[in-house]
């Protein structure tokens, strides 16, 4: 089959997987709801316990998973494209470290343990860290990564100091830091969800110039792309996406590494296809991980970040062993 | 002044100044070859002519307008550039790569027109890579890849074409194929500027020869006037005789 044909049918498969994952995330959990009852909760709502669980508890969580998964995967695709590093993830630009440190700091200084406050702190921290990384790293992809890694190390050390010195802070932080979709429904999520929607739309507009930049900065430049401007906007978009997702769900950045890395071999040479696959498969990984998390520990909830890592990790290792790594 | 003209350029990287007071007029509709020893500033000059290198002083004009005042896309529709080294996204096919050359001509909807298709087909034919169209770029030899890159730049369909040492990765026969192709493009009305290492090839194929040394233009003009034993001695530090090329009659350098 031709490349475009294969890409298209692959995307249809991915969409089907996404539908299955979404249905599972509505049906499966401590209280398993039969699929026909899930459908009835939307078509013929009767306020039964099943319907309430599906509509009021699981539906918001599903949307959350979709938004977080799409944001992280697209953010990862952008950072891998920008740094020409197939193993890059948004965390190497300091996003996670900034968000984590800001939450620690806010908790330590103002006892800001409300989730809304944590959300704001995470967003501010992530953006501030990226601003610093960009100021230091400038336009060189390698320097950006070095600056991100260095800043992450510094913030990680400082954060560890705070946690050791103030055990109360450690307790509050721990809940956020494991990365979960649970209990995130008590906070206003409209704003971060809106931010993610805007970020994804902006990523779409970046496709043509990023496609040109796959041929190297020189060629992109002589083809009329504004290289420096594209790089700056891409950096802002990917940071905002990762920051919003991290603020909502904690540091589940592994999704941002593995999803774009895996679909790269299907979409090589086309940023548009890469992003399309990421928008669909990022949510699949998050939703499946969330469902597995609920099944593994029905009462206490295994955080989704833990599951994404142990679902995704072996897959990544298998693919790399089977097919070898692929450059962006 | 029409065409591409550099006025009194100062060029450099960081602390290092490569050129000062560098001026050059590219004759429209002709094939210009730039020659000179390694690190004499040939590539830097070419980069300045395509906006890749911002001049510290001076300006580059296209039909009398400063390049910095033109929109990048507008410049891209008029000046094509083949750098020394290219980066290919892995897994991309030759056709898709050559299609990328149409980027400056496409609007935000990215519609693919008959004009785009015709330009790509012509570029594949001109460079003789039409048989490779469905192959992946990483499967190609260095010489084949070089011709594909050239096809991509040709698909851009610019009146000006600048190439930085395009013959480097090619074997001898393909070097001449490429030079003949450049001559045909010139005959078709395009303005070509090419950096070449081989003085004999430059003298044989160029209408206009620019010899550079230490960031300056030492001589410019018809090959027969520029290529002399004294100039080669001065520019390359090579003692030589200059004799007529037995095939083309152009000046040919033979080292002592």
JSON list of C-alpha atoms in Angstrom, two decimals, chain B residues 34-130:
[
{"chain": "B", "resi": 34, "resn": "UNK", "atom": "CA", "xyz": [32.81, 31.72, -7.72]},
{"chain": "B", "resi": 35, "resn": "UNK", "atom": "CA", "xyz": [36.26, 30.21, -7.18]},
{"chain": "B", "resi": 36, "resn": "UNK", "atom": "CA", "xyz": [38.90, 30.58, -4.51]},
{"chain": "B", "resi": 37, "resn": "UNK", "atom": "CA", "xyz": [40.83, 28.59, -1.90]},
{"chain": "B", "resi": 38, "resn": "UNK", "atom": "CA", "xyz": [39.21, 27.01, 1.16]},
{"chain": "B", "resi": 39, "resn": "UNK", "atom": "CA", "xyz": [37.94, 29.49, 3.75]},
{"chain": "B", "resi": 40, "resn": "UNK", "atom": "CA", "xyz": [38.21, 32.47, 1.40]},
{"chain": "B", "resi": 41, "resn": "UNK", "atom": "CA", "xyz": [34.61, 33.50, 2.12]},
{"chain": "B", "resi": 42, "resn": "UNK", "atom": "CA", "xyz": [32.88, 32.04, -0.95]},
{"chain": "B", "resi": 43, "resn": "UNK", "atom": "CA", "xyz": [30.19, 30.25, 1.03]},
{"chain": "B", "resi": 44, "resn": "UNK", "atom": "CA", "xyz": [29.72, 33.20, 3.36]},
{"chain": "B", "resi": 45, "resn": "UNK", "atom": "CA", "xyz": [29.15, 35.48, 0.38]},
{"chain": "B", "resi": 46, "resn": "UNK", "atom": "CA", "xyz": [26.58, 33.06, -1.03]},
{"chain": "B", "resi": 47, "resn": "UNK", "atom": "CA", "xyz": [24.84, 32.86, 2.34]},
{"chain": "B", "resi": 48, "resn": "UNK", "atom": "CA", "xyz": [24.65, 36.65, 2.45]},
{"chain": "B", "resi": 49, "resn": "UNK", "atom": "CA", "xyz": [23.13, 36.72, -1.03]},
{"chain": "B", "resi": 50, "resn": "UNK", "atom": "CA", "xyz": [20.28, 34.45, 0.12]},
{"chain": "B", "resi": 51, "resn": "UNK", "atom": "CA", "xyz": [19.70, 36.21, 3.48]},
{"chain": "B", "resi": 52, "resn": "UNK", "atom": "CA", "xyz": [21.17, 33.34, 5.53]},
{"chain": "B", "resi": 53, "resn": "UNK", "atom": "CA", "xyz": [23.90, 35.64, 6.75]},
{"chain": "B", "resi": 54, "resn": "UNK", "atom": "CA", "xyz": [23.00, 39.10, 7.99]},
{"chain": "B", "resi": 55, "resn": "UNK", "atom": "CA", "xyz": [25.62, 41.62, 6.78]},
{"chain": "B", "resi": 56, "resn": "UNK", "atom": "CA", "xyz": [27.27, 43.65, 9.58]},
{"chain": "B", "resi": 57, "resn": "UNK", "atom": "CA", "xyz": [27.42, 46.52, 7.15]},
{"chain": "B", "resi": 58, "resn": "UNK", "atom": "CA", "xyz": [26.39, 47.07, 3.54]},
{"chain": "B", "resi": 59, "resn": "UNK", "atom": "CA", "xyz": [23.38, 45.59, 1.85]},
{"chain": "B", "resi": 60, "resn": "UNK", "atom": "CA", "xyz": [22.22, 43.06, -0.69]},
{"chain": "B", "resi": 61, "resn": "UNK", "atom": "CA", "xyz": [19.71, 44.34, -3.24]},
{"chain": "B", "resi": 62, "resn": "UNK", "atom": "CA", "xyz": [17.34, 42.50, -5.53]},
{"chain": "B", "resi": 63, "resn": "UNK", "atom": "CA", "xyz": [16.30, 44.75, -8.41]},
{"chain": "B", "resi": 64, "resn": "UNK", "atom": "CA", "xyz": [17.33, 47.75, -6.34]},
{"chain": "B", "resi": 65, "resn": "UNK", "atom": "CA", "xyz": [15.40, 46.80, -3.20]},
{"chain": "B", "resi": 66, "resn": "UNK", "atom": "CA", "xyz": [17.19, 45.84, 0.02]},
{"chain": "B", "resi": 67, "resn": "UNK", "atom": "CA", "xyz": [16.58, 42.13, 0.70]},
{"chain": "B", "resi": 68, "resn": "UNK", "atom": "CA", "xyz": [15.74, 42.95, 4.31]},
{"chain": "B", "resi": 69, "resn": "UNK", "atom": "CA", "xyz": [12.79, 44.98, 3.13]},
{"chain": "B", "resi": 70, "resn": "UNK", "atom": "CA", "xyz": [11.29, 42.12, 1.13]},
{"chain": "B", "resi": 71, "resn": "UNK", "atom": "CA", "xyz": [9.05, 39.48, 2.65]},
{"chain": "B", "resi": 72, "resn": "UNK", "atom": "CA", "xyz": [10.90, 36.16, 3.11]},
{"chain": "B", "resi": 73, "resn": "UNK", "atom": "CA", "xyz": [8.39, 34.31, 0.99]},
{"chain": "B", "resi": 74, "resn": "UNK", "atom": "CA", "xyz": [8.72, 36.83, -1.83]},
{"chain": "B", "resi": 75, "resn": "UNK", "atom": "CA", "xyz": [12.50, 36.37, -1.81]},
{"chain": "B", "resi": 76, "resn": "UNK", "atom": "CA", "xyz": [11.99, 32.59, -1.76]},
{"chain": "B", "resi": 77, "resn": "UNK", "atom": "CA", "xyz": [9.93, 32.80, -4.93]},
{"chain": "B", "resi": 78, "resn": "UNK", "atom": "CA", "xyz": [12.77, 34.55, -6.71]},
{"chain": "B", "resi": 79, "resn": "UNK", "atom": "CA", "xyz": [15.98, 33.11, -5.23]},
{"chain": "B", "resi": 80, "resn": "UNK", "atom": "CA", "xyz": [16.62, 29.38, -4.81]},
{"chain": "B", "resi": 81, "resn": "UNK", "atom": "CA", "xyz": [19.58, 28.07, -2.82]},
{"chain": "B", "resi": 82, "resn": "UNK", "atom": "CA", "xyz": [21.27, 24.68, -2.57]},
{"chain": "B", "resi": 83, "resn": "UNK", "atom": "CA", "xyz": [23.46, 24.54, 0.57]},
{"chain": "B", "resi": 84, "resn": "UNK", "atom": "CA", "xyz": [26.50, 22.29, 0.92]},
{"chain": "B", "resi": 85, "resn": "UNK", "atom": "CA", "xyz": [24.86, 19.94, 3.38]},
{"chain": "B", "resi": 86, "resn": "UNK", "atom": "CA", "xyz": [21.23, 18.90, 3.44]},
{"chain": "B", "resi": 87, "resn": "UNK", "atom": "CA", "xyz": [19.13, 17.24, 6.12]},
{"chain": "B", "resi": 88, "resn": "UNK", "atom": "CA", "xyz": [16.45, 14.77, 5.07]},
{"chain": "B", "resi": 89, "resn": "UNK", "atom": "CA", "xyz": [13.58, 13.69, 7.27]},
{"chain": "B", "resi": 90, "resn": "UNK", "atom": "CA", "xyz": [13.92, 9.91, 7.45]},
{"chain": "B", "resi": 91, "resn": "UNK", "atom": "CA", "xyz": [11.40, 7.87, 5.48]},
{"chain": "B", "resi": 92, "resn": "UNK", "atom": "CA", "xyz": [10.41, 10.61, 3.03]},
{"chain": "B", "resi": 93, "resn": "UNK", "atom": "CA", "xyz": [10.15, 9.64, -0.65]},
{"chain": "B", "resi": 94, "resn": "UNK", "atom": "CA", "xyz": [11.94, 11.46, -3.45]},
{"chain": "B", "resi": 95, "resn": "UNK", "atom": "CA", "xyz": [8.69, 12.83, -4.89]},
{"chain": "B", "resi": 96, "resn": "UNK", "atom": "CA", "xyz": [7.56, 14.16, -1.53]},
{"chain": "B", "resi": 97, "resn": "UNK", "atom": "CA", "xyz": [10.93, 15.75, -0.97]},
{"chain": "B", "resi": 98, "resn": "UNK", "atom": "CA", "xyz": [10.92, 17.48, -4.35]},
{"chain": "B", "resi": 99, "resn": "UNK", "atom": "CA", "xyz": [7.37, 18.67, -3.69]},
{"chain": "B", "resi": 100, "resn": "UNK", "atom": "CA", "xyz": [8.70, 20.51, -0.64]},
{"chain": "B", "resi": 101, "resn": "UNK", "atom": "CA", "xyz": [10.35, 22.88, -3.09]},
{"chain": "B", "resi": 102, "resn": "UNK", "atom": "CA", "xyz": [6.91, 24.30, -3.89]},
{"chain": "B", "resi": 103, "resn": "UNK", "atom": "CA", "xyz": [6.52, 25.58, -0.33]},
{"chain": "B", "resi": 104, "resn": "UNK", "atom": "CA", "xyz": [7.05, 29.29, -1.11]},
{"chain": "B", "resi": 105, "resn": "UNK", "atom": "CA", "xyz": [4.41, 29.16, -3.85]},
{"chain": "B", "resi": 106, "resn": "UNK", "atom": "CA", "xyz": [1.65, 27.64, -1.77]},
{"chain": "B", "resi": 107, "resn": "UNK", "atom": "CA", "xyz": [-0.92, 29.58, 0.19]},
{"chain": "B", "resi": 108, "resn": "UNK", "atom": "CA", "xyz": [-2.12, 28.81, 3.70]},
{"chain": "B", "resi": 109, "resn": "UNK", "atom": "CA", "xyz": [-4.64, 26.27, 2.43]},
{"chain": "B", "resi": 110, "resn": "UNK", "atom": "CA", "xyz": [-1.76, 24.26, 0.96]},
{"chain": "B", "resi": 111, "resn": "UNK", "atom": "CA", "xyz": [-3.75, 23.41, -2.15]},
{"chain": "B", "resi": 112, "resn": "UNK", "atom": "CA", "xyz": [-1.74, 21.46, -4.69]},
{"chain": "B", "resi": 113, "resn": "UNK", "atom": "CA", "xyz": [-2.22, 22.87, -8.19]},
{"chain": "B", "resi": 114, "resn": "UNK", "atom": "CA", "xyz": [-1.39, 21.70, -11.71]},
{"chain": "B", "resi": 115, "resn": "UNK", "atom": "CA", "xyz": [1.33, 24.34, -11.79]},
{"chain": "B", "resi": 116, "resn": "UNK", "atom": "CA", "xyz": [2.92, 22.74, -8.70]},
{"chain": "B", "resi": 117, "resn": "UNK", "atom": "CA", "xyz": [2.67, 19.27, -10.23]},
{"chain": "B", "resi": 118, "resn": "UNK", "atom": "CA", "xyz": [4.18, 20.43, -13.53]},
{"chain": "B", "resi": 119, "resn": "UNK", "atom": "CA", "xyz": [7.10, 22.11, -11.73]},
{"chain": "B", "resi": 120, "resn": "UNK", "atom": "CA", "xyz": [7.85, 18.93, -9.78]},
{"chain": "B", "resi": 121, "resn": "UNK", "atom": "CA", "xyz": [7.67, 16.73, -12.88]},
{"chain": "B", "resi": 122, "resn": "UNK", "atom": "CA", "xyz": [9.96, 19.08, -14.79]},
{"chain": "B", "resi": 123, "resn": "UNK", "atom": "CA", "xyz": [12.46, 19.20, -11.92]},
{"chain": "B", "resi": 124, "resn": "UNK", "atom": "CA", "xyz": [12.55, 15.39, -11.68]},
{"chain": "B", "resi": 125, "resn": "UNK", "atom": "CA", "xyz": [13.13, 15.13, -15.44]},
{"chain": "B", "resi": 126, "resn": "UNK", "atom": "CA", "xyz": [15.74, 17.90, -15.59]},
{"chain": "B", "resi": 127, "resn": "UNK", "atom": "CA", "xyz": [17.85, 16.27, -12.90]},
{"chain": "B", "resi": 128, "resn": "UNK", "atom": "CA", "xyz": [17.31, 12.76, -14.29]},
{"chain": "B", "resi": 129, "resn": "UNK", "atom": "CA", "xyz": [15.88, 11.36, -11.08]},
{"chain": "B", "resi": 130, "resn": "UNK", "atom": "CA", "xyz": [12.39, 10.53, -12.37]}
]
